[in-house]
Structures are given as structure tokens and as C-alpha cells.
Tab-separated table of C-alpha atoms and ligand atoms in Angstrom:
chain	number	residue	atom	x	y	z
A	1	UNK	CA	24.967	-33.961	-24.983
A	2	UNK	CA	22.804	-31.795	-22.684
A	3	UNK	CA	24.424	-31.066	-19.344
A	4	UNK	CA	22.170	-31.933	-16.387
A	5	UNK	CA	22.151	-29.224	-13.721
A	6	UNK	CA	21.926	-30.426	-10.140
A	7	UNK	CA	19.323	-28.416	-8.198
A	8	UNK	CA	18.779	-28.285	-4.461
A	9	UNK	CA	15.289	-29.127	-3.274
A	10	UNK	CA	13.105	-28.226	-0.329
A	11	UNK	CA	9.919	-29.946	0.784
A	12	UNK	CA	6.821	-28.084	2.008
A	13	UNK	CA	3.250	-29.076	2.662
A	14	UNK	CA	2.022	-26.289	0.385
A	15	UNK	CA	3.844	-24.133	-2.152
A	16	UNK	CA	1.998	-21.066	-3.437
A	17	UNK	CA	3.127	-19.396	-6.662
A	18	UNK	CA	2.446	-15.643	-6.555
A	19	UNK	CA	2.145	-13.198	-3.667
A	20	UNK	CA	-0.889	-11.330	-4.929
A	21	UNK	CA	-4.112	-11.046	-2.916
A	22	UNK	CA	-5.106	-14.606	-3.910
A	23	UNK	CA	-1.808	-16.313	-3.038
A	24	UNK	CA	-1.323	-14.479	0.241
A	25	UNK	CA	-4.923	-15.029	1.351
A	26	UNK	CA	-4.561	-18.730	0.572
A	27	UNK	CA	-1.369	-18.927	2.628
A	28	UNK	CA	-2.946	-17.068	5.562
A	29	UNK	CA	-6.104	-19.200	5.525
A	30	UNK	CA	-4.131	-22.441	5.387
A	31	UNK	CA	-2.081	-21.402	8.402
A	32	UNK	CA	-5.215	-20.353	10.296
A	33	UNK	CA	-6.867	-23.717	9.573
A	34	UNK	CA	-3.706	-25.588	10.563
A	35	UNK	CA	-3.565	-23.674	13.856
A	36	UNK	CA	-7.224	-24.443	14.565
A	37	UNK	CA	-6.580	-28.132	13.885
A	38	UNK	CA	-3.386	-28.086	15.979
A	39	UNK	CA	-1.330	-29.185	12.963
A	40	UNK	CA	2.071	-28.096	11.721
A	41	UNK	CA	1.652	-27.158	8.074
A	42	UNK	CA	4.567	-25.629	6.213
A	43	UNK	CA	3.559	-23.048	3.616
A	44	UNK	CA	5.906	-21.260	1.238
A	45	UNK	CA	5.100	-18.453	-1.225
A	46	UNK	CA	7.347	-17.539	-4.176
A	47	UNK	CA	6.969	-14.137	-5.799
A	48	UNK	CA	8.731	-13.031	-8.951
A	49	UNK	CA	8.641	-9.328	-8.028
A	50	UNK	CA	11.709	-7.993	-6.229
A	51	UNK	CA	9.462	-7.463	-3.198
A	52	UNK	CA	5.855	-8.291	-2.418
A	53	UNK	CA	3.655	-5.675	-4.125
A	54	UNK	CA	6.284	-4.690	-6.712
A	55	UNK	CA	4.269	-6.283	-9.528
A	56	UNK	CA	0.854	-5.302	-8.219
A	57	UNK	CA	-0.056	-2.407	-10.462
A	58	UNK	CA	-3.612	-1.798	-9.504
A	59	UNK	CA	-4.802	1.018	-7.362
A	60	UNK	CA	-8.171	-0.253	-6.374
A	61	UNK	CA	-11.557	0.381	-4.948
A	62	UNK	CA	-12.119	-2.657	-2.783
A	63	UNK	CA	-15.004	-4.208	-0.979
A	64	UNK	CA	-13.594	-5.209	2.439
A	65	UNK	CA	-16.121	-8.022	3.041
A	66	UNK	CA	-13.714	-10.856	2.248
A	67	UNK	CA	-10.876	-9.239	4.194
A	68	UNK	CA	-13.215	-9.050	7.199
A	69	UNK	CA	-13.804	-12.799	6.906
A	70	UNK	CA	-10.107	-13.586	6.590
A	71	UNK	CA	-8.704	-11.173	9.171
A	72	UNK	CA	-11.625	-9.749	11.185
A	73	UNK	CA	-9.305	-7.483	13.188
A	74	UNK	CA	-7.861	-5.775	10.090
A	75	UNK	CA	-8.734	-2.285	11.320
A	76	UNK	CA	-6.837	-2.587	14.587
A	77	UNK	CA	-4.040	-4.554	12.889
A	78	UNK	CA	-3.224	-1.519	10.739
A	79	UNK	CA	-4.427	-2.657	7.312
A	80	UNK	CA	-3.811	0.103	4.756
A	81	UNK	CA	-7.518	0.732	4.135
A	82	UNK	CA	-7.863	4.273	5.353
A	83	UNK	CA	-9.844	6.172	2.733
A	84	UNK	CA	-13.463	5.097	2.491
A	85	UNK	CA	-15.589	6.048	-0.485
A	86	UNK	CA	-17.843	8.978	0.397
A	87	UNK	CA	-19.465	9.650	-2.978
A	88	UNK	CA	-19.687	8.152	-6.463
A	89	UNK	CA	-19.881	10.093	-9.705
A	90	UNK	CA	-19.743	8.916	-13.280
A	91	UNK	CA	-18.633	11.697	-15.580
A	92	UNK	CA	-18.298	11.909	-19.339
A	93	UNK	CA	-15.352	14.219	-19.901
A	94	UNK	CA	-14.861	16.427	-22.923
A	95	UNK	CA	-12.004	18.898	-23.319
A	96	UNK	CA	-13.737	21.614	-21.305
A	97	UNK	CA	-16.782	20.061	-19.742
A	98	UNK	CA	-17.891	17.187	-17.537
A	99	UNK	CA	-21.334	15.686	-18.027
A	100	UNK	CA	-22.822	13.744	-15.149
A	101	UNK	CA	-24.106	10.288	-16.038
A	102	UNK	CA	-26.393	8.179	-13.834
A	103	UNK	CA	-24.559	5.991	-11.276
A	104	UNK	CA	-25.697	2.444	-11.989
A	105	UNK	CA	-25.761	-0.036	-9.035
A	106	UNK	CA	-22.487	-1.694	-10.124
A	107	UNK	CA	-20.736	1.658	-9.738
A	108	UNK	CA	-22.070	2.176	-6.213
A	109	UNK	CA	-19.050	1.938	-3.927
A	110	UNK	CA	-20.714	2.782	-0.646
A	111	UNK	CA	-18.780	0.942	2.116
A	112	UNK	CA	-15.750	0.328	-0.102
A	113	UNK	CA	-12.227	1.723	0.259
A	114	UNK	CA	-9.805	3.387	-2.154
A	115	UNK	CA	-6.466	1.721	-1.636
A	116	UNK	CA	-3.115	0.792	-3.089
A	117	UNK	CA	-3.340	-2.941	-3.759
A	118	UNK	CA	0.456	-3.153	-3.561
A	119	UNK	CA	0.339	-1.727	-0.030
A	120	UNK	CA	-2.410	-4.187	0.901
A	121	UNK	CA	-0.289	-7.071	-0.401
A	122	UNK	CA	2.721	-5.929	1.626
A	123	UNK	CA	0.507	-5.836	4.716
A	124	UNK	CA	-0.989	-9.266	3.921
A	125	UNK	CA	2.571	-10.590	3.561
A	126	UNK	CA	3.372	-9.331	7.081
A	127	UNK	CA	0.273	-11.089	8.426
A	128	UNK	CA	1.237	-14.276	6.595
A	129	UNK	CA	4.802	-14.179	7.918
A	130	UNK	CA	3.565	-13.626	11.449
A	131	UNK	CA	1.617	-16.890	11.056
A	132	UNK	CA	4.791	-18.666	9.926
A	133	UNK	CA	4.458	-18.516	6.133
A	134	UNK	CA	7.833	-18.380	4.344
A	135	UNK	CA	7.795	-15.789	1.541
A	136	UNK	CA	10.531	-15.612	-1.094
A	137	UNK	CA	10.328	-12.457	-3.236
A	138	UNK	CA	12.619	-12.240	-6.257
A	139	UNK	CA	12.032	-15.879	-7.201
A	140	UNK	CA	9.949	-16.690	-10.261
A	141	UNK	CA	8.500	-20.162	-10.525
A	142	UNK	CA	9.787	-21.134	-13.963
A	143	UNK	CA	8.863	-24.802	-14.299
A	144	UNK	CA	6.179	-27.170	-13.052
A	145	UNK	CA	7.605	-30.420	-11.676
A	146	UNK	CA	5.656	-33.656	-12.059
A	147	UNK	CA	5.669	-37.039	-10.313
A	148	UNK	CA	6.032	-40.080	-12.559
A	149	UNK	CA	2.230	-40.616	-12.241
A	150	UNK	CA	1.673	-37.173	-13.815
A	151	UNK	CA	0.545	-35.335	-10.664
A	152	UNK	CA	2.181	-32.046	-9.716
A	153	UNK	CA	5.229	-32.446	-7.493
A	154	UNK	CA	5.990	-28.742	-7.095
A	155	UNK	CA	7.853	-26.052	-8.983
A	156	UNK	CA	11.393	-25.047	-9.827
A	157	UNK	CA	12.571	-21.470	-9.646
A	158	UNK	CA	14.479	-20.091	-12.622
A	159	UNK	CA	18.257	-20.282	-12.992
A	160	UNK	CA	20.085	-17.040	-12.238
A	161	UNK	CA	23.193	-15.698	-13.971
A	162	UNK	CA	22.346	-16.746	-17.524
A	163	UNK	CA	23.599	-14.385	-20.247
A	164	UNK	CA	21.506	-12.952	-23.098
A	165	UNK	CA	23.000	-15.635	-25.345
A	166	UNK	CA	21.579	-18.315	-23.041
A	167	UNK	CA	25.037	-19.334	-21.796
A	168	UNK	CA	25.801	-19.446	-18.084
A	169	UNK	CA	27.933	-16.623	-16.641
A	170	UNK	CA	30.253	-16.690	-13.620
A	171	UNK	CA	27.228	-15.480	-11.572
A	172	UNK	CA	25.304	-18.644	-12.458
A	173	UNK	CA	23.121	-20.160	-9.749
A	174	UNK	CA	20.811	-23.034	-10.555
A	175	UNK	CA	17.149	-22.719	-9.564
A	176	UNK	CA	15.703	-24.505	-6.533
A	177	UNK	CA	13.142	-27.271	-6.598
A	178	UNK	CA	10.276	-26.694	-4.167
A	179	UNK	CA	8.333	-29.902	-3.629
A	180	UNK	CA	4.921	-29.889	-2.000
A	181	UNK	CA	1.913	-32.031	-1.160
A	182	UNK	CA	-0.169	-29.307	-2.789
A	183	UNK	CA	0.935	-26.590	-5.210
A	184	UNK	CA	-1.280	-23.530	-5.603
A	185	UNK	CA	-0.923	-21.487	-8.788
A	186	UNK	CA	-1.964	-17.926	-7.890
A	187	UNK	CA	-0.128	-16.143	-10.687
A	188	UNK	CA	-2.995	-13.827	-11.570
A	189	UNK	CA	-4.419	-13.372	-15.022
A	190	UNK	CA	-2.878	-15.640	-17.712
A	191	UNK	CA	-0.042	-16.981	-15.551
A	192	UNK	CA	2.480	-18.921	-17.610
A	193	UNK	CA	2.589	-22.011	-15.379
A	194	UNK	CA	-1.154	-21.861	-14.703
A	195	UNK	CA	-1.773	-22.030	-18.451
A	196	UNK	CA	0.423	-25.127	-18.672
A	197	UNK	CA	-1.456	-26.993	-15.939
A	198	UNK	CA	-4.836	-25.823	-17.264
A	199	UNK	CA	-3.886	-27.333	-20.602
A	200	UNK	CA	-2.286	-30.518	-19.215
A	201	UNK	CA	-5.282	-31.434	-17.039
A	202	UNK	CA	-7.922	-29.921	-19.392
A	203	UNK	CA	-9.206	-27.812	-16.514
A	204	UNK	CA	-11.261	-25.643	-18.858
A	205	UNK	CA	-13.103	-28.633	-20.306
A	206	UNK	CA	-16.436	-28.260	-18.485
A	207	UNK	CA	-16.206	-24.621	-17.547
A	208	UNK	CA	-16.936	-21.305	-19.103
A	209	UNK	CA	-14.057	-20.024	-21.207
A	210	UNK	CA	-12.139	-17.260	-19.475
A	211	UNK	CA	-12.754	-13.810	-20.858
A	212	UNK	CA	-10.358	-10.903	-20.754
A	213	UNK	CA	-10.853	-7.174	-21.080
A	214	UNK	CA	-8.611	-4.180	-21.104
A	215	UNK	CA	-9.313	-1.319	-18.716
A	216	UNK	CA	-7.425	1.931	-18.555
A	217	UNK	CA	-6.872	3.874	-15.355
A	218	UNK	CA	-5.377	7.319	-15.022
A	219	UNK	CA	-3.753	8.459	-11.801
A	220	UNK	CA	-4.238	12.114	-10.969
A	221	UNK	CA	-2.140	14.048	-8.522
A	222	UNK	CA	-4.537	16.525	-6.969
A	223	UNK	CA	-3.164	19.663	-5.292
A	224	UNK	CA	-3.437	19.611	-1.497
A	225	UNK	CA	-6.703	21.126	-0.332
A	226	UNK	CA	-8.588	20.060	-3.424
A	227	UNK	CA	-9.498	16.629	-2.145
A	228	UNK	CA	-10.844	15.324	1.134
B	1	LIG	C1	-5.605	-1.721	-13.949
B	1	LIG	C2	-6.371	-2.608	-12.978
B	1	LIG	C3	-7.303	-2.050	-12.132
B	1	LIG	C4	-8.000	-2.836	-11.220
B	1	LIG	N1	-8.889	-2.235	-10.360
B	1	LIG	C5	-9.514	-2.970	-9.426
B	1	LIG	C6	-10.391	-2.356	-8.487
B	1	LIG	O1	-10.600	-1.148	-8.498
B	1	LIG	N2	-10.983	-3.151	-7.557
B	1	LIG	C7	-10.771	-4.505	-7.514
B	1	LIG	O2	-11.320	-5.169	-6.623
B	1	LIG	N3	-9.947	-5.116	-8.403
B	1	LIG	C8	-9.333	-4.377	-9.348
B	1	LIG	N4	-8.499	-4.993	-10.256
B	1	LIG	C9	-8.397	-6.446	-10.228
B	1	LIG	C10	-7.404	-6.922	-9.179
B	1	LIG	O3	-6.175	-6.244	-9.377
B	1	LIG	C11	-7.243	-8.447	-9.357
B	1	LIG	O4	-8.494	-9.075	-9.228
B	1	LIG	C12	-6.312	-9.033	-8.303
B	1	LIG	O5	-5.072	-8.369	-8.325
B	1	LIG	C13	-6.103	-10.527	-8.585
B	1	LIG	O6	-5.298	-11.042	-7.575
B	1	LIG	P1	-4.387	-12.322	-7.821
B	1	LIG	O7	-3.671	-12.586	-6.544
B	1	LIG	O8	-5.215	-13.408	-8.424
B	1	LIG	O9	-3.367	-11.924	-8.976
B	1	LIG	P2	-2.311	-10.733	-9.073
B	1	LIG	O10	-2.748	-9.547	-8.279
B	1	LIG	O11	-2.031	-10.572	-10.520
B	1	LIG	O12	-1.017	-11.328	-8.349
B	1	LIG	C14	-0.249	-12.346	-8.921
B	1	LIG	C15	1.139	-12.299	-8.285
B	1	LIG	O13	1.846	-13.453	-8.701
B	1	LIG	C16	3.147	-13.094	-9.134
B	1	LIG	N5	3.533	-14.098	-10.121
B	1	LIG	C17	2.961	-14.355	-11.325
B	1	LIG	N6	3.560	-15.388	-11.935
B	1	LIG	C18	4.540	-15.809	-11.089
B	1	LIG	C19	5.516	-16.855	-11.156
B	1	LIG	N7	5.581	-17.703	-12.199
B	1	LIG	N8	6.386	-16.996	-10.119
B	1	LIG	C20	6.335	-16.164	-9.038
B	1	LIG	N9	5.432	-15.152	-8.937
B	1	LIG	C21	4.544	-14.993	-9.936
B	1	LIG	C22	2.981	-11.682	-9.707
B	1	LIG	O14	4.226	-10.984	-9.697
B	1	LIG	C23	1.963	-11.086	-8.723
B	1	LIG	O15	2.594	-10.509	-7.601
B	1	LIG	C24	-7.781	-4.223	-11.175
B	1	LIG	C25	-6.825	-4.801	-12.037
B	1	LIG	C26	-6.129	-4.005	-12.917
B	1	LIG	C27	-5.101	-4.638	-13.830
């Protein structure tokens, strides 16, 4: 007979899965809209990384246009966008030489910034928390919960303290159920729960199939004085 594990539950208006740029921006915008409407809206974000930004691998060149819409005062609020792009070059590298290639319009980064996306997420998390968003790093959403009518009721975080053999250890702690009026899946590319709900509700039915590509980035440490 399968043992049923009792889990505690908490109720929010909105639960967001994933504290990447998408999840945090959603949480911030919801709180801004609630403030404008004079409404109390509880928003919670769960993030499987040990801290916000821990799973955000990308260094990035970003266009700040959307950030300016979301948080127009980002410059004075200390957003970690400090290095603007001053020049673009596309080079074909051989062992000893670099050949300049034309810079096509999609490689023109004038007005963009070179940033750490992890640092931006940590800063976005601070902005979200200052608006009253509750953020729980170290908690992976492991299961989608459904109402009897089939609509999404929320998520459950994973159990902790389960051994490699799947048996519970003395450290065992059951996951929590987070119930919400709306659940936002912002897990990034190919999120495990997102794929489940996409399949369950046939969300890809009348849309273009998602496409994926692999890009490779190399991080160079440049000696001081050799970069601006
Ligand atoms: C190598 C690389 C280079 C890139 N370079 C650029 C660039 O130069 N400029 C640019 O604009 N974009 C760039 N991108 C794209 C950019 O990183 C993504 O568009 C952006 O990160 C997407 O944001 P997101 O919030 O949707 O997802 P993500 O950034 O993937 O964030 C998802 C978050 O959700 C968490 N999560 C996932 N599943 C769960 C779960 N079940 N429970 C709890 N938490 C969960 C993850 O830990 C993560 O923190 C690059 C991407 C890569 C991989």
C-alpha cells in the first residue's frame, strides 16, 4: 500500500515558478499593477537554485528597452548595467590571425549593455522583494497540482531528505503545496513542469513549434589595461 504523505499548503494569488528574468519581471509587474489598482495581491516565486541567479549561466549583451519600461528608474536604483557597448566586431579567428567580417544589423549592439544576467536577476529579486514579493530560493517546483475540474491549482515543491535508493532518511521533509489563483511557469527553456502543462492543455496546437539551438560562449579573462 502506498503511504500518503501529508503536506502543508499555502495560498497565494499568484505563484511563479522560476526566478529568471521572466519570472521576476512578471512578479514585479503584477505587484506594480496591484499597487496602481489599490489591491492586495500576494505573489510568491520559487527558485530551484540555491540563491537567485545561481542557475543563470548567461553572461549577456542586453537591450535595456524592456527594463526601462518595467523599472524606468533602473539607473538610479543601481541596476548592474554599467558597461555599455562601444563597438562591435565580428572576427573569424584562426590559430594566428583574426579576419574581420562585416557586422550585420543583427550584430549591432549600439545602446546595449554587457552584463552578468545572474547579477541582474539578483537585483531584480531585490526590487521584487521591496514590492512585497515572497521569493523562496532552494525550492524546486516538482509537481503541478490540479483542481478536480482539471485546471491548475498550484505546485508542490519536492520532498527533501530522500536517499539515492528513493527511501526517506531521518532528514526527510515533505514538500509544500503552494496553491494559487494563477500559476505562472517561467522555468526557462524546456522546463519540466512547463512541458507537462503544454502537453496537457495542447498549448502548442495552433502555434509554431518551438525551435532550439546550441550556442557556445567563451569567457576570456583579459589582463588589466587591455580592455576599456
Ligand atoms: C549561453 C547563453 C547565452 C545567452 N546570451 C544572451 C545574450 O547575450 N543576450 C540576451 O538577451 N539573451 C541571451 N541568452 C538568452 C537568455 O539567457 C534567456 O532569454 C533568458 O535567460 C530567459 O529567461 P527566463 O526567465 O525565461 O528563463 P531562465 O533565465 O532560464 O530562468 C529560469 C529560472 O527558473 C528556474 N527554474 C526552472 N525550473 C524550475 C522549477 N521547476 N522550480 C523552481 N525553479 C525553476 C531556473 O533555475 C532559473 O533560475 C543567452 C542564453 C544562453 C544559454
